[in-house]
Coordinates of C-alpha atoms in Angstrom, one line a residue:
D1 CA -7.3 -29.6 -14.2
V2 CA -5.2 -26.6 -13.7
P3 CA -7.1 -23.1 -13.9
K4 CA -5.8 -20.7 -16.6
P5 CA -4.0 -17.8 -15.1
V6 CA -5.9 -14.6 -15.0
K7 CA -4.3 -11.5 -16.6
F8 CA -3.6 -8.9 -13.8
T9 CA -2.2 -5.6 -13.9
P10 CA -2.3 -4.2 -10.4
K11 CA -3.1 -0.7 -9.7
I12 CA -0.2 0.4 -7.5
T13 CA -0.5 3.7 -5.3
S14 CA 1.6 5.2 -2.9
Q15 CA -1.1 7.3 -1.5
P16 CA -4.4 5.9 -0.1
E17 CA -7.4 6.4 -2.2
K18 CA -10.0 9.0 -0.9
I19 CA -13.1 7.3 0.0
D20 CA -16.2 9.5 0.7
I21 CA -17.7 7.7 3.6
S22 CA -20.2 10.1 4.3
S23 CA -22.6 8.3 1.7
A24 CA -21.0 4.9 2.4
R25 CA -23.0 2.1 4.0
P26 CA -21.9 1.2 7.7
R27 CA -19.3 -1.4 7.8
A28 CA -17.7 -3.5 10.4
V29 CA -14.0 -4.6 10.5
L30 CA -13.1 -8.4 11.2
V31 CA -9.4 -8.8 12.0
V32 CA -8.4 -12.2 11.0
G33 CA -5.4 -13.5 12.9
A34 CA -6.1 -11.1 15.7
D35 CA -4.1 -12.8 18.4
G36 CA -1.0 -13.1 16.0
Y37 CA 2.2 -10.9 15.8
I38 CA 0.7 -8.0 13.5
G39 CA -3.1 -9.0 14.0
K40 CA -2.9 -7.7 17.8
E41 CA -1.4 -4.5 16.5
H42 CA -4.2 -3.8 14.0
L43 CA -6.8 -4.7 16.5
A44 CA -5.6 -2.3 19.1
A45 CA -5.0 0.6 16.6
L46 CA -8.6 0.3 14.9
P47 CA -10.9 1.9 17.8
S48 CA -9.0 5.3 17.7
A49 CA -9.0 5.3 13.9
F50 CA -12.8 4.7 13.9
L51 CA -13.4 7.7 16.2
K52 CA -12.3 10.0 13.2
L53 CA -14.8 8.4 10.9
N54 CA -18.0 9.4 12.9
G55 CA -19.5 5.8 13.4
E56 CA -19.2 4.7 9.7
L57 CA -16.8 1.9 10.6
S58 CA -17.1 -0.4 13.7
L59 CA -14.9 -3.3 15.0
L60 CA -16.8 -6.7 14.5
G61 CA -13.9 -8.3 16.5
G62 CA -11.2 -10.7 16.0
L63 CA -10.9 -14.0 14.4
D64 CA -8.3 -16.5 15.5
I65 CA -8.1 -20.1 16.4
N66 CA -6.6 -19.2 19.7
A67 CA -8.2 -17.4 22.4
P68 CA -7.0 -13.8 22.9
S69 CA -3.7 -13.8 24.8
N70 CA -2.9 -11.7 27.8
E71 CA -0.5 -9.8 25.6
T72 CA -3.3 -8.9 23.2
R73 CA -5.7 -7.9 25.8
A74 CA -2.9 -5.7 27.7
L75 CA -2.0 -4.0 24.4
F76 CA -5.7 -3.4 23.5
K77 CA -6.3 -2.0 27.0
E78 CA -3.2 0.4 26.9
T79 CA -4.0 1.7 23.6
N80 CA -7.7 2.1 24.1
P81 CA -8.5 3.1 27.8
G82 CA -11.9 2.7 28.7
V83 CA -13.0 0.8 25.4
E84 CA -14.3 -2.9 25.9
F85 CA -12.3 -5.5 24.5
P86 CA -13.8 -6.7 21.2
S87 CA -15.5 -10.2 20.7
F88 CA -13.1 -13.1 19.6
F89 CA -14.7 -15.6 17.1
K90 CA -13.1 -19.0 16.4
T91 CA -14.5 -19.7 12.9
P92 CA -15.6 -17.2 10.0
E93 CA -19.1 -18.6 10.2
E94 CA -19.5 -17.5 13.8
A95 CA -18.0 -14.1 13.1
V96 CA -20.3 -13.4 10.1
K97 CA -23.3 -14.7 12.0
A98 CA -22.6 -12.4 14.9
S99 CA -22.4 -9.4 12.9
K100 CA -25.5 -6.9 13.0
L101 CA -24.6 -6.1 9.2
P102 CA -24.9 -8.1 6.2
P103 CA -21.7 -9.9 5.1
E104 CA -21.1 -7.6 2.2
N105 CA -20.7 -4.9 4.8
I106 CA -17.9 -6.6 6.7
I107 CA -14.4 -5.7 5.8
A108 CA -11.9 -8.5 6.6
L109 CA -8.5 -7.4 7.7
I110 CA -6.3 -10.5 7.0
C111 CA -3.2 -10.5 9.5
S112 CA -3.0 -14.3 9.7
P113 CA 0.3 -16.0 8.8
N114 CA 0.8 -15.8 5.0
K115 CA 0.2 -19.5 4.3
F116 CA -3.4 -18.9 5.5
H117 CA -4.3 -15.9 3.4
F118 CA -5.9 -17.7 0.6
Q119 CA -7.9 -20.1 2.9
N120 CA -9.1 -17.0 4.9
I121 CA -10.3 -15.0 1.8
K122 CA -11.9 -18.0 0.2
E123 CA -13.8 -19.1 3.3
L124 CA -15.0 -15.5 3.9
T125 CA -16.0 -14.9 0.4
E126 CA -18.1 -18.1 0.4
L127 CA -20.0 -16.7 3.4
G128 CA -20.6 -13.4 1.4
V129 CA -17.7 -11.0 2.6
K130 CA -16.6 -9.0 -0.4
E131 CA -13.9 -6.7 0.8
F132 CA -10.6 -7.4 2.1
I133 CA -7.5 -5.6 3.3
V134 CA -4.5 -8.1 3.2
E135 CA -1.1 -7.9 4.8
K136 CA 1.5 -8.8 2.4
P137 CA 2.0 -11.2 0.5
I138 CA -1.6 -11.6 -0.5
A139 CA -0.9 -15.2 -1.5
D140 CA 1.9 -17.8 -1.1
T141 CA 1.6 -18.8 -4.8
L142 CA 0.6 -17.5 -8.1
G143 CA -2.1 -20.1 -8.4
E144 CA -3.7 -18.9 -5.2
L145 CA -3.3 -15.3 -6.3
D146 CA -5.1 -16.2 -9.5
E147 CA -7.9 -17.9 -7.7
I148 CA -8.2 -14.7 -5.3
I149 CA -8.5 -12.6 -8.3
R150 CA -11.0 -14.9 -9.9
I151 CA -13.3 -15.1 -6.7
L152 CA -13.2 -11.3 -5.6
P153 CA -16.0 -9.7 -7.8
Q154 CA -14.6 -6.2 -7.4
G155 CA -11.0 -7.1 -8.4
V156 CA -7.9 -6.5 -6.6
R157 CA -6.1 -3.2 -5.8
V158 CA -2.7 -3.0 -4.4
R159 CA -1.4 -0.3 -2.4
K160 CA 2.3 0.1 -1.8
D161 CA 3.1 1.8 1.3
R162 CA 6.8 1.4 1.6

């Protein structure tokens, strides 16, 4: 039984949308694939970015099947002197359970290898996470993309940086 394709016209922007976070609910970012090639870069960059947002965002931690490598720890320490290294979780359930916020207040930053994007989004959606920022490509197949569009209640926005 093959699902019908979803009609999708992405909204593509070259500039980030302005979000008024002053009235926004507190949110926590979970970096999925945090010990990987690009994940460790995002993990290290987030604390300084959060300082500009007056506490509206916090770092929940990293989610990775691997324990954080020495390279990931060193990059974080170098980029964020005096900031405690974040928690690392091995499963999505463990990460969502550890959050002090409800799952709908978690933003999952998907930095895992491309072949795991769909699985990561699906598992976290089933746990109540509703917001995702996904490294490109969002999915490996059109079928996976159709399913992602179907399971995300707020839809999909595409932002083109380069």
